[in-house]
PDB file of C-alpha atoms in Angstrom:
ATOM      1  CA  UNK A   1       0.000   0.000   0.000  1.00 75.00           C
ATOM      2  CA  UNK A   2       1.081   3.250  -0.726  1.00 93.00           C
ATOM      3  CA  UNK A   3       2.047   4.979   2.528  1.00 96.00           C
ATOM      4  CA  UNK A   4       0.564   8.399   1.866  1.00 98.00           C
ATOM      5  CA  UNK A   5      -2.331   6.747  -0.295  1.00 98.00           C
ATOM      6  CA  UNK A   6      -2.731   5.929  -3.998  1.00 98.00           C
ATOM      7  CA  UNK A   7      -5.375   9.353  -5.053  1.00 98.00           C
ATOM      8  CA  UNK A   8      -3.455  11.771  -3.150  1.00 98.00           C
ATOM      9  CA  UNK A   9      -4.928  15.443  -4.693  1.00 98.00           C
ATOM     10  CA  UNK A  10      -2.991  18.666  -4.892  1.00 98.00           C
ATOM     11  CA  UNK A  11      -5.701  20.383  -3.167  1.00 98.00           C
ATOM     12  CA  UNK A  12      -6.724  24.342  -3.946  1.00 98.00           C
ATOM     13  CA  UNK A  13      -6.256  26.858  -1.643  1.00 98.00           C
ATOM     14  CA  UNK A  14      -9.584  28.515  -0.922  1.00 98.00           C
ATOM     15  CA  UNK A  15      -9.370  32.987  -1.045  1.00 98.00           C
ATOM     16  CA  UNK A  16     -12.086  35.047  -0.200  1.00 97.00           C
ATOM     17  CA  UNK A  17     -13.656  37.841  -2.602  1.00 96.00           C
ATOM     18  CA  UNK A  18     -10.629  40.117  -0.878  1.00 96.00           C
ATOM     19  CA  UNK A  19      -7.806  37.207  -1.705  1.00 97.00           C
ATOM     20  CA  UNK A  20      -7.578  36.742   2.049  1.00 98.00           C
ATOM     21  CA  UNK A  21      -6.789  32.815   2.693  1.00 98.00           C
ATOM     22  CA  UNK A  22     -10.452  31.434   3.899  1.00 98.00           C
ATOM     23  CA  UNK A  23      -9.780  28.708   6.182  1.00 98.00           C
ATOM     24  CA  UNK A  24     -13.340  27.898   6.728  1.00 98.00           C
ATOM     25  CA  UNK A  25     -13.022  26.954   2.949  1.00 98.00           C
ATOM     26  CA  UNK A  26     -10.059  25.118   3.318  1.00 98.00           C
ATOM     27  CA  UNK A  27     -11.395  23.062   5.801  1.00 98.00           C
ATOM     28  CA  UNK A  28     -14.885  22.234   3.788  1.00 98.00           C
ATOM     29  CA  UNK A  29     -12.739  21.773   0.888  1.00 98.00           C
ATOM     30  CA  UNK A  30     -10.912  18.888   2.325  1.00 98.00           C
ATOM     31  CA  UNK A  31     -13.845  17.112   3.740  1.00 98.00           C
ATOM     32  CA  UNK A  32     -15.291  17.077   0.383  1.00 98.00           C
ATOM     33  CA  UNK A  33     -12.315  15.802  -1.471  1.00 98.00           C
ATOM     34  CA  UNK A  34     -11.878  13.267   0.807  1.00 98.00           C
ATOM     35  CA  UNK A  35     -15.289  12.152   0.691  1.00 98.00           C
ATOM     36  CA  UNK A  36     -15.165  11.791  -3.345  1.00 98.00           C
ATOM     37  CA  UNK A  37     -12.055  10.039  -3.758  1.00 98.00           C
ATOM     38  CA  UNK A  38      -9.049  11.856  -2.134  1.00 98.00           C
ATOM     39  CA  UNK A  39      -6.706   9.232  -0.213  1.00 98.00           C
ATOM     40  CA  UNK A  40      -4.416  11.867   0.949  1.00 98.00           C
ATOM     41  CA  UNK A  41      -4.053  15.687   0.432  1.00 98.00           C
ATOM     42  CA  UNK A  42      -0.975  17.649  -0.429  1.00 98.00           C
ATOM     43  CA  UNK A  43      -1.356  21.615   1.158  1.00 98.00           C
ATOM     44  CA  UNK A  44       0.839  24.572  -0.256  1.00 98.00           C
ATOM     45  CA  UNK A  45       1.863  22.897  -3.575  1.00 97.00           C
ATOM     46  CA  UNK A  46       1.741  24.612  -6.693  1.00 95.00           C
ATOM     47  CA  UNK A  47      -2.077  23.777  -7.286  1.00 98.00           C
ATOM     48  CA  UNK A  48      -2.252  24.916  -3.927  1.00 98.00           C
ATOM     49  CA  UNK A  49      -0.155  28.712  -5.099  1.00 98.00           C
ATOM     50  CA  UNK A  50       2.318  28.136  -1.886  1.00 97.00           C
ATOM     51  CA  UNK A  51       4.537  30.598  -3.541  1.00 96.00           C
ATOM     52  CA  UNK A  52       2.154  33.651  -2.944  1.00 97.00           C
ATOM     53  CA  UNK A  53       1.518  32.324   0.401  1.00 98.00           C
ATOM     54  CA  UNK A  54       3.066  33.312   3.209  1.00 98.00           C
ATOM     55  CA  UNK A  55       4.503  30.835   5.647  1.00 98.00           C
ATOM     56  CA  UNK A  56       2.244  32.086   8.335  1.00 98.00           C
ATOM     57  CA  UNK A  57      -0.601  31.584   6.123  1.00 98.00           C
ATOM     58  CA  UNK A  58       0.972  27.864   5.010  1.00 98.00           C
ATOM     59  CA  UNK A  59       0.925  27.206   8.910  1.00 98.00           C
ATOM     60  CA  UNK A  60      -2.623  28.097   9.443  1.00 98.00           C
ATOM     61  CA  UNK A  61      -4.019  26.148   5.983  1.00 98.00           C
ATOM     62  CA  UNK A  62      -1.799  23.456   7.610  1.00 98.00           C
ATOM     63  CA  UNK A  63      -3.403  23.153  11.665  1.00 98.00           C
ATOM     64  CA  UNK A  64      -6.767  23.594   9.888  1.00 98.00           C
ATOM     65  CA  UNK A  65      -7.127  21.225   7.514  1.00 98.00           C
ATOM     66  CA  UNK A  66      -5.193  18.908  10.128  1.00 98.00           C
ATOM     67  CA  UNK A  67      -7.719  19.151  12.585  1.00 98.00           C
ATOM     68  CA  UNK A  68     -10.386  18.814   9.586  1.00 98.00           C
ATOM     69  CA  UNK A  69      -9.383  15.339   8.176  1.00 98.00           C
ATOM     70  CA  UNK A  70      -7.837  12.012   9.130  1.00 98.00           C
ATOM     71  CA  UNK A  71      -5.990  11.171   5.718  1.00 98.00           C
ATOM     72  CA  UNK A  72      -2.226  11.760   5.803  1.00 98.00           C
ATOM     73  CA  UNK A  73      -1.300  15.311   4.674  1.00 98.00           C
ATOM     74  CA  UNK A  74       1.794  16.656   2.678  1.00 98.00           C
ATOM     75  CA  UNK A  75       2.766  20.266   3.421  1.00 98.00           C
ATOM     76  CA  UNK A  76       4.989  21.633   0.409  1.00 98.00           C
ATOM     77  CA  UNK A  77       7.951  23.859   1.602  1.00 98.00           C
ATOM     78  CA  UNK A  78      10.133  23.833  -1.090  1.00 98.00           C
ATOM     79  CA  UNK A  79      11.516  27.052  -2.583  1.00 96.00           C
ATOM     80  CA  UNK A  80      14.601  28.064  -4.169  1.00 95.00           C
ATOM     81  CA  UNK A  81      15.932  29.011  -0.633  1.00 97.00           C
ATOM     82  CA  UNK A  82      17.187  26.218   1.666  1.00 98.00           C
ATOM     83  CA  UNK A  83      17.147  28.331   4.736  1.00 98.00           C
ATOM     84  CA  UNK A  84      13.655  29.625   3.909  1.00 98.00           C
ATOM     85  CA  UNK A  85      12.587  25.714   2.964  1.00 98.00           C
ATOM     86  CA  UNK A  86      14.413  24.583   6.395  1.00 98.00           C
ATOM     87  CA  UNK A  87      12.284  27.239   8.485  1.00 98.00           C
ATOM     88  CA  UNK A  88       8.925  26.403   6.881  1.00 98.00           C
ATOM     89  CA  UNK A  89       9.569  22.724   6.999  1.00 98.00           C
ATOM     90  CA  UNK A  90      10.216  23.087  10.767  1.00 98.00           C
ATOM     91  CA  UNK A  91       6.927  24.950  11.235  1.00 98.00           C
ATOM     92  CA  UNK A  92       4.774  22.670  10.072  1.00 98.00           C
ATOM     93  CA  UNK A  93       6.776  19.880  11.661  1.00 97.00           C
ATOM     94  CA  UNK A  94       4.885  19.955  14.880  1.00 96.00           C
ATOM     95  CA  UNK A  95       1.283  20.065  13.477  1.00 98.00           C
ATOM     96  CA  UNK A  96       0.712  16.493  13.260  1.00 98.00           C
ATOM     97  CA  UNK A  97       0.830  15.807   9.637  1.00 98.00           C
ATOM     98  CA  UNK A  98       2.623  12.789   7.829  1.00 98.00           C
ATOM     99  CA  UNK A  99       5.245  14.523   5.732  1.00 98.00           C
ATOM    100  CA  UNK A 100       6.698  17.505   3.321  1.00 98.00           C
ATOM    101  CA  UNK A 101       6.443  17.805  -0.432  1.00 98.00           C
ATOM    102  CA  UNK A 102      10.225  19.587  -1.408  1.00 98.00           C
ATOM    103  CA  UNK A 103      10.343  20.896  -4.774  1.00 98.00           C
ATOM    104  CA  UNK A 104      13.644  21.149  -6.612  1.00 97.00           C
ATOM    105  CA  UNK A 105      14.863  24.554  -5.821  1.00 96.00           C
ATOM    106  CA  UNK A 106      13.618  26.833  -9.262  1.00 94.00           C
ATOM    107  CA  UNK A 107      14.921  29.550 -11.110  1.00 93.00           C
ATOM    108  CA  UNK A 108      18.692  29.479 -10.018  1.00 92.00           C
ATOM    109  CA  UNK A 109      19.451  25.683 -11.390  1.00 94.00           C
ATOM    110  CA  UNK A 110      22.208  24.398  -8.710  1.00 96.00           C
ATOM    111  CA  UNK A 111      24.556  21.320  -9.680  1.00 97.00           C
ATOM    112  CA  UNK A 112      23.369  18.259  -8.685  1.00 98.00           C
ATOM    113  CA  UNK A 113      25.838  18.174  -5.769  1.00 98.00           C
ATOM    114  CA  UNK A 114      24.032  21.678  -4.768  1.00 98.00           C
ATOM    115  CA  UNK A 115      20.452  19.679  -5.182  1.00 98.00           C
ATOM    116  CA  UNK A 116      21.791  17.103  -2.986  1.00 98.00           C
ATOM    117  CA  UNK A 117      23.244  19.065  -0.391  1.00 98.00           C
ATOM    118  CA  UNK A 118      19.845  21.379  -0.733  1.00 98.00           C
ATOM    119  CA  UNK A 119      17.640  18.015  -0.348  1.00 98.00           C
ATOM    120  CA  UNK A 120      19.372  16.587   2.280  1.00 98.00           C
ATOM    121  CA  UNK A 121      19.796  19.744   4.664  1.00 98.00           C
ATOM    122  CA  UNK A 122      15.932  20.139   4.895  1.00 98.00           C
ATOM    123  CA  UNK A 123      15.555  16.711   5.712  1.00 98.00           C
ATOM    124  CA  UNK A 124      17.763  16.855   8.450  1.00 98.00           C
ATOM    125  CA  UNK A 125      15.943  19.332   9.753  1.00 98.00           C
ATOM    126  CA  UNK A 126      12.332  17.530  10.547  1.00 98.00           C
ATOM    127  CA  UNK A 127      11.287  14.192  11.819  1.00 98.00           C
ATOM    128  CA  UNK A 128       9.102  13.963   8.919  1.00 98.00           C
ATOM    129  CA  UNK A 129       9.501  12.071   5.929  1.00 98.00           C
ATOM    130  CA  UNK A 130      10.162  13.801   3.000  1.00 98.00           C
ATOM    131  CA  UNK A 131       8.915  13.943  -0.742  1.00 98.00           C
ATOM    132  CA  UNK A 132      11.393  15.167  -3.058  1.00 98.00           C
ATOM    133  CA  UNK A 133       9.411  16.616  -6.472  1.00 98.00           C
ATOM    134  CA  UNK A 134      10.983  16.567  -9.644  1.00 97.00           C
ATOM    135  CA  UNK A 135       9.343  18.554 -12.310  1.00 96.00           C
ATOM    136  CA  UNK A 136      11.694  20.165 -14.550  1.00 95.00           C
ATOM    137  CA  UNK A 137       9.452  22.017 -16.421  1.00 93.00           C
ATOM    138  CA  UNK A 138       9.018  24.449 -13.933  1.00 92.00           C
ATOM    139  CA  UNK A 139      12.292  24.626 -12.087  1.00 94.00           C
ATOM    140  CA  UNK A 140      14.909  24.060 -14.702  1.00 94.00           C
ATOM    141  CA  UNK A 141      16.511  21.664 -13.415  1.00 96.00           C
ATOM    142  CA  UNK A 142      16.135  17.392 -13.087  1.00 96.00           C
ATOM    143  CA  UNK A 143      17.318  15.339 -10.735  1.00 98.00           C
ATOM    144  CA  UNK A 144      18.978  13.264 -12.239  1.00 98.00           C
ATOM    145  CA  UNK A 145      18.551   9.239 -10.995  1.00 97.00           C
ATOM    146  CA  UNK A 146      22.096   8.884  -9.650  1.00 98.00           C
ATOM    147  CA  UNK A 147      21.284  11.953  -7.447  1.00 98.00           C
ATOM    148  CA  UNK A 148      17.645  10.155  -6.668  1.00 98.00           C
ATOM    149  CA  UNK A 149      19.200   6.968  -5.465  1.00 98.00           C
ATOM    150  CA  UNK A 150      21.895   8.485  -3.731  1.00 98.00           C
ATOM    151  CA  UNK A 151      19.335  10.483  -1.485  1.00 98.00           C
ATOM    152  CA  UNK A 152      16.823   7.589  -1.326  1.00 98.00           C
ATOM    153  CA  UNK A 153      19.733   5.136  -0.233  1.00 98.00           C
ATOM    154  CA  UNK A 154      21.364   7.321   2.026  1.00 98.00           C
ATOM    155  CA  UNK A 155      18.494   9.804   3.904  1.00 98.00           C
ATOM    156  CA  UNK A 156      16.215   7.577   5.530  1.00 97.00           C
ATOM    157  CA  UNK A 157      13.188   9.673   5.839  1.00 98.00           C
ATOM    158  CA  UNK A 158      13.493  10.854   2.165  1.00 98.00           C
ATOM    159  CA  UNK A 159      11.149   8.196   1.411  1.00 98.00           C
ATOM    160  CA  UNK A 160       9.319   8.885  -2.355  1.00 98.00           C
ATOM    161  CA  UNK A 161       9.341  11.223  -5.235  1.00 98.00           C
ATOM    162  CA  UNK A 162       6.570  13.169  -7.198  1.00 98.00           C
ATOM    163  CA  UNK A 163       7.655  12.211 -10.442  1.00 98.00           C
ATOM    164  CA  UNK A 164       6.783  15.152 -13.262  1.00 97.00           C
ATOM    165  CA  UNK A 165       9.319  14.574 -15.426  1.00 96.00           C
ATOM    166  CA  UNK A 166       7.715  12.929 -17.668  1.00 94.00           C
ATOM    167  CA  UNK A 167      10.374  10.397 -18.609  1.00 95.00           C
ATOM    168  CA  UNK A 168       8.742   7.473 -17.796  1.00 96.00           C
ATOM    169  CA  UNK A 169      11.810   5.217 -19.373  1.00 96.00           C
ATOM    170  CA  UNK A 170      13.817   6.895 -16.736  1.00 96.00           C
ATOM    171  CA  UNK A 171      11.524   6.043 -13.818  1.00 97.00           C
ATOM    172  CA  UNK A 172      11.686   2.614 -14.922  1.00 98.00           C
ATOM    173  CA  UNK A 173      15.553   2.560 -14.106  1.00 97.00           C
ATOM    174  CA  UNK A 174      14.490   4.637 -10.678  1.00 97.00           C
ATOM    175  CA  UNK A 175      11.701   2.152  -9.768  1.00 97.00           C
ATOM    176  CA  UNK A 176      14.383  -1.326 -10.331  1.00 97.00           C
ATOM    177  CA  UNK A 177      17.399   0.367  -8.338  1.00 97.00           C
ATOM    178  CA  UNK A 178      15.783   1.927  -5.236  1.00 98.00           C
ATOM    179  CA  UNK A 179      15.664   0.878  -1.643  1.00 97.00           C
ATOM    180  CA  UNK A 180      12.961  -1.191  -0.500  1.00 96.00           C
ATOM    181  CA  UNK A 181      10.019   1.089   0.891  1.00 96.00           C
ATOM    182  CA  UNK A 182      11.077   3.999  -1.452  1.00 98.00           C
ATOM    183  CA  UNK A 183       7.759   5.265  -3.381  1.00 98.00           C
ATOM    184  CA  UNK A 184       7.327   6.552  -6.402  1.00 98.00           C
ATOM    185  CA  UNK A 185       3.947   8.901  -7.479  1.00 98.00           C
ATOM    186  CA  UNK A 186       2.932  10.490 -10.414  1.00 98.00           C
ATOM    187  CA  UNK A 187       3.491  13.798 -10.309  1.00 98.00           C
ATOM    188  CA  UNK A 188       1.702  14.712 -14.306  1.00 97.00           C
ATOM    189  CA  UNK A 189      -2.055  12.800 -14.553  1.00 98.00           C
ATOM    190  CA  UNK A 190      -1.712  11.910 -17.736  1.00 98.00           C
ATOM    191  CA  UNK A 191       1.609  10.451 -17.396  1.00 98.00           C
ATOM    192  CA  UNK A 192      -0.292   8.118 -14.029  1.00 98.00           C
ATOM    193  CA  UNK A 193      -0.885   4.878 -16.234  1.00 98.00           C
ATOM    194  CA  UNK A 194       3.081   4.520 -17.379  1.00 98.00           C
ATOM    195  CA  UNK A 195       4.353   5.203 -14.159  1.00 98.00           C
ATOM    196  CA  UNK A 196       2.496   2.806 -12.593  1.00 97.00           C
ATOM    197  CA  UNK A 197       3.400   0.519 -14.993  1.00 97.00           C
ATOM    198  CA  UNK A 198       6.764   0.862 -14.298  1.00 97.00           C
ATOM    199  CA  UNK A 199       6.735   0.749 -10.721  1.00 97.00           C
ATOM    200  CA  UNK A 200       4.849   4.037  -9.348  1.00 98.00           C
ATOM    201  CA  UNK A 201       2.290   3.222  -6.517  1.00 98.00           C
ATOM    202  CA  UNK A 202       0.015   6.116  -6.782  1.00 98.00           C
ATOM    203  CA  UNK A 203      -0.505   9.677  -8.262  1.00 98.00           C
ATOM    204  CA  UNK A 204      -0.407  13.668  -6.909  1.00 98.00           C
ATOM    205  CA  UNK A 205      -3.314  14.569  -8.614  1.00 98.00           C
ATOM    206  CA  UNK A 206      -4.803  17.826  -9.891  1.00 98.00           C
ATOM    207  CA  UNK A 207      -8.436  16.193 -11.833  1.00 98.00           C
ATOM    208  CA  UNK A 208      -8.589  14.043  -8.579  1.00 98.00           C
ATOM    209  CA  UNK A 209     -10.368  16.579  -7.658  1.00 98.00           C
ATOM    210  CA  UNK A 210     -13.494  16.266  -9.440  1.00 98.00           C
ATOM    211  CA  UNK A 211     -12.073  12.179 -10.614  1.00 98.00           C
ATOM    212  CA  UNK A 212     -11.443  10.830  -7.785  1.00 98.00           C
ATOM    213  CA  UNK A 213     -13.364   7.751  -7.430  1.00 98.00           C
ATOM    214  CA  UNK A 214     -12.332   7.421 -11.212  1.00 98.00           C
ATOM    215  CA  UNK A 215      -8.419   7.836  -9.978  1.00 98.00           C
ATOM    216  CA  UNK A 216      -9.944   4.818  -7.428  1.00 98.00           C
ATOM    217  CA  UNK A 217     -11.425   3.071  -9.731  1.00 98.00           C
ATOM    218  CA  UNK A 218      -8.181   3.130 -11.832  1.00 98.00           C
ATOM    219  CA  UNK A 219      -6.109   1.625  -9.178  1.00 98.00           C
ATOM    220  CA  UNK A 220      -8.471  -0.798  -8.094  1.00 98.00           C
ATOM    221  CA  UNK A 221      -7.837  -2.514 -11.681  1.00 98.00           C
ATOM    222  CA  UNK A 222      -4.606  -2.242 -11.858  1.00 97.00           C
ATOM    223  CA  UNK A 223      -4.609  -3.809  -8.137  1.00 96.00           C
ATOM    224  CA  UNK A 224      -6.295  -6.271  -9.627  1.00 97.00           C
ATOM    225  CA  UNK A 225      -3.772  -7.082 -13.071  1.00 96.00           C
ATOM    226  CA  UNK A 226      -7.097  -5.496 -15.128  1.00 98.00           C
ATOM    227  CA  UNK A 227      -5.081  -3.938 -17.177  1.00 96.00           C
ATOM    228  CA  UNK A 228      -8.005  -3.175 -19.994  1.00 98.00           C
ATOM    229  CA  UNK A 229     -10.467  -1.853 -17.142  1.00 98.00           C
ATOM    230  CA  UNK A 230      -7.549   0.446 -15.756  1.00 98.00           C
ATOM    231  CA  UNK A 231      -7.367   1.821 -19.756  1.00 98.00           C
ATOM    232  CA  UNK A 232     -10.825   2.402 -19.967  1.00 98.00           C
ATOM    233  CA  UNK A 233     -10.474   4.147 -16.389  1.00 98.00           C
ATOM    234  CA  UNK A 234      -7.654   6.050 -17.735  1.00 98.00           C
ATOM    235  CA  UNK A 235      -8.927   7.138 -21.404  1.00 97.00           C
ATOM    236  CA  UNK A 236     -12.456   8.361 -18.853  1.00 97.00           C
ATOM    237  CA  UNK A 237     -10.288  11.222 -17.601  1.00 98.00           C
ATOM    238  CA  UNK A 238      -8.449  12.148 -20.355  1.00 98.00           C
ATOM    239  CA  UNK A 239     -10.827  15.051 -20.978  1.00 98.00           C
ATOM    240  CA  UNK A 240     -10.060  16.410 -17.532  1.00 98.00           C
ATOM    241  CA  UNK A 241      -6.430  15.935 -17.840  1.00 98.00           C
ATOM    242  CA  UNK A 242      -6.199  17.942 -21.039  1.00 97.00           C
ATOM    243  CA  UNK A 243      -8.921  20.194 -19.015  1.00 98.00           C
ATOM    244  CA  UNK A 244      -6.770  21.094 -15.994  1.00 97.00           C
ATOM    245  CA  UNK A 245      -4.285  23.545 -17.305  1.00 96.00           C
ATOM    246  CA  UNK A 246      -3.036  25.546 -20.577  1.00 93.00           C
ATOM    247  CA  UNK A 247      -1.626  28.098 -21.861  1.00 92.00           C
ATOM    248  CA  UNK A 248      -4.663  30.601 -21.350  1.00 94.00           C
ATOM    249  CA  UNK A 249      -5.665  29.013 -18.675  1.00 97.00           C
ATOM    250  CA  UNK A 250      -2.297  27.590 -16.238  1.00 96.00           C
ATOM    251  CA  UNK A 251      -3.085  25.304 -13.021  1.00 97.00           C
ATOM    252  CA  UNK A 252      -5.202  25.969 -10.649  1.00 98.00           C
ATOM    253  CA  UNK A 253      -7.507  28.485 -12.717  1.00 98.00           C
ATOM    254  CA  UNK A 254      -9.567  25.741 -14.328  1.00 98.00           C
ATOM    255  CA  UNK A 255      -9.431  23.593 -11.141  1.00 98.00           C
ATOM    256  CA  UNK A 256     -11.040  26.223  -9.373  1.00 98.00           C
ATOM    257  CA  UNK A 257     -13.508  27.382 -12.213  1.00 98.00           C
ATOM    258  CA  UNK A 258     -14.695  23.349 -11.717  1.00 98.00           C
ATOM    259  CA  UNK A 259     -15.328  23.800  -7.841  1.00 98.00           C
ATOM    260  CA  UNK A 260     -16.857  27.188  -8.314  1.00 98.00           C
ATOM    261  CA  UNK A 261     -19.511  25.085 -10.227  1.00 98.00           C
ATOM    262  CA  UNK A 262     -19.662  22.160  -8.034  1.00 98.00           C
ATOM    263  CA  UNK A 263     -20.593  24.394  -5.565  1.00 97.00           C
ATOM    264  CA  UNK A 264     -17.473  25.281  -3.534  1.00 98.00           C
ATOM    265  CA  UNK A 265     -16.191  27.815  -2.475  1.00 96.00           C
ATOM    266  CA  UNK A 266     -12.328  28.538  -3.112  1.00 98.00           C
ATOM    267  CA  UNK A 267     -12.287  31.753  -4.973  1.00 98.00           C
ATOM    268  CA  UNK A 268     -10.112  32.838  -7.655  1.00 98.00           C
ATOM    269  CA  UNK A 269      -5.976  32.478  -8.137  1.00 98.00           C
ATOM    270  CA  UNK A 270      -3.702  35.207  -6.527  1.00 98.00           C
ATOM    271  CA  UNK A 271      -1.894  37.002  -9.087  1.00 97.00           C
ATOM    272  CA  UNK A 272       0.718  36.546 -10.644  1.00 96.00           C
ATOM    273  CA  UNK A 273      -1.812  33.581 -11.869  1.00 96.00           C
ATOM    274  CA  UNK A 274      -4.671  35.642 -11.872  1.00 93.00           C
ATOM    275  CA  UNK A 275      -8.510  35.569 -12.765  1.00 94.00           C
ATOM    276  CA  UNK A 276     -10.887  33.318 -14.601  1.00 96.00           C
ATOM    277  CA  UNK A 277     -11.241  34.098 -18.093  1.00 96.00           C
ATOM    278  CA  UNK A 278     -14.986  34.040 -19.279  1.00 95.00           C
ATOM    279  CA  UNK A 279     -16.301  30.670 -20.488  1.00 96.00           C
ATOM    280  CA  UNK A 280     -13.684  28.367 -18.554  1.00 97.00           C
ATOM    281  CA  UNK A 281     -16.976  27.225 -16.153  1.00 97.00           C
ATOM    282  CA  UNK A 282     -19.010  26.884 -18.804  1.00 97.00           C
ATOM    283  CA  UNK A 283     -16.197  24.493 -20.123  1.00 97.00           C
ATOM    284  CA  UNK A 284     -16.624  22.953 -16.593  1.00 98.00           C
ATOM    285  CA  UNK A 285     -20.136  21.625 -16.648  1.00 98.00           C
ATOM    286  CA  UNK A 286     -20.049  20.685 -20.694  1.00 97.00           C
ATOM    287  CA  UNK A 287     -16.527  18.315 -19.249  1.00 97.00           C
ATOM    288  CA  UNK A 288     -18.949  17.346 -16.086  1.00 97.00           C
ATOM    289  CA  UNK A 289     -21.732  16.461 -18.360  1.00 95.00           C
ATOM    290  CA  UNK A 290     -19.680  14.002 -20.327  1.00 93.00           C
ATOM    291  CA  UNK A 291     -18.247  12.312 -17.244  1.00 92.00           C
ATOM    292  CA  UNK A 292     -21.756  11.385 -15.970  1.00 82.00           C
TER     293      UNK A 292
END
């Protein structure tokens, strides 16, 4: 079983009309999820815009939510910064949740002795086991699998990976040279069905949350060597992978445009990411439609 669970979503955070973080929101939000699907929750990610939150407000999302669900909980507190990623991680280290999500420092592209060195310092710093997230598109930078194995082997609570890369050949070498008890998730949804078929135990979801007793339904085949059901599963969703994110409309607008309509409340995205554009709910319920 996969320890943090195998439909873990990269939940929203929930703003008011003013953009102030509503916790009230956050905490109906994550009842909801988990009742449709959601085996585990991931706070302060990028769907979640952690980098136009503060780490006070990351602290506060992070003890409400806690004391709002019983599924584990991934705070991410990776930036670019290892002293600011150290401090956050130790302030949610205390709140009772099951790990961190660290994020390949972005932008300034260190060596891959710098990444380790980055990777393992935070780690070091917090009882909690640690997700390392690799997603090059955004930061830049890859970790590379020598560097992966190294820090899996050798940091015992750096214990999986968010895999975004979207090498899938690559994971396959990751998956066969690993420590036992090292965990490997999808970190892209449309990339879920390769990665699991090359040794990844679950995904890190965005769609998960409006599919996730599809995302269940998906691992309950595979679970079960139905390979054809977890295809059918899989091609199901393809309309709301292609939905959640684009070049008009980046992650988490058209995440939150679909909770908007199914009746949540999370507001819109802080800028830099910025507002709705007009149609993207309509979009929403025509993809909604289809799945029902």
């Amino acid at each position: 079983m996969a320890r943090f669970g195998r439909v873990i979503t990269a939940m929203v955070t929930p703003f008011d009309d003013r953009g102030e973080l509503d916790l009230d929101a956050a905490a109906r939000l994550a009842q909801w999820l988990t009742e449709n699907g959601s085996e585990g929750l991931v706070l302060a990610g990028t769907t979640g815009e952690g980098p136009v939150l503060s780490q006070a407000e990351v602290v506060a999302l992070t003890r409400r939510v806690r004391d709002s669900v019983e599924v584990p909980i991934l705070v991410g507190t990776g930036t670019n910064d290892t002293a600011e990623t150290i401090e956050l991680t130790r302030r949610v280290s205390d709140i009772g949740i099951e790990g961190v999500l660290v994020v390949t420092p972005y932008y300034s592209r260190p060596s891959q002795a710098g990444l380790a060195d980055h990777f393992t310092q935070v780690a070091n710093s917090t009882h909690l086991d640690v997700v390392l997230y690799d997603i090059p598109v955004r930061t830049g930078r890859r970790i590379e699998p020598e560097t992966l194995l190294t820090l899996a082997r050798d940091v015992d609570n750096i214990v999986a990976v968010k895999d975004a890369a979207n090498t899938p050949t690559v994971t396959a070498v990751v998956a066969a040279s690993a420590p036992e008890g090292f965990e490997i998730y999808s970190g892209e949804d449309a990339m879920t069905l390769p990665i699991v078929a090359v040794g990844g135990v679950g995904v890190i979801s965005v769609a998960s949350h409006w599919v996730g007793r599809q995302f269940q339904a998906f691992f309950d085949a595979i679970e079960l060597g139905d390979l054809v059901e977890a295809r059918r599963q899989n091609a199901r969703m393809l309309p709301s992978f292609a939905f959640e994110s684009g070049d008009e409309t980046p992650n988490p607008i058209p995440t939150k445009a679909m909770m908007r309509v199914l009746g949540l409340a999370v507001g819109q995205c802080r800028p830099p990411v910025g507002v709705s554009p007009a149609g993207l709910e309509e979009r929403a319920r025509e993809l909604l439609a289809g799945l029902r």
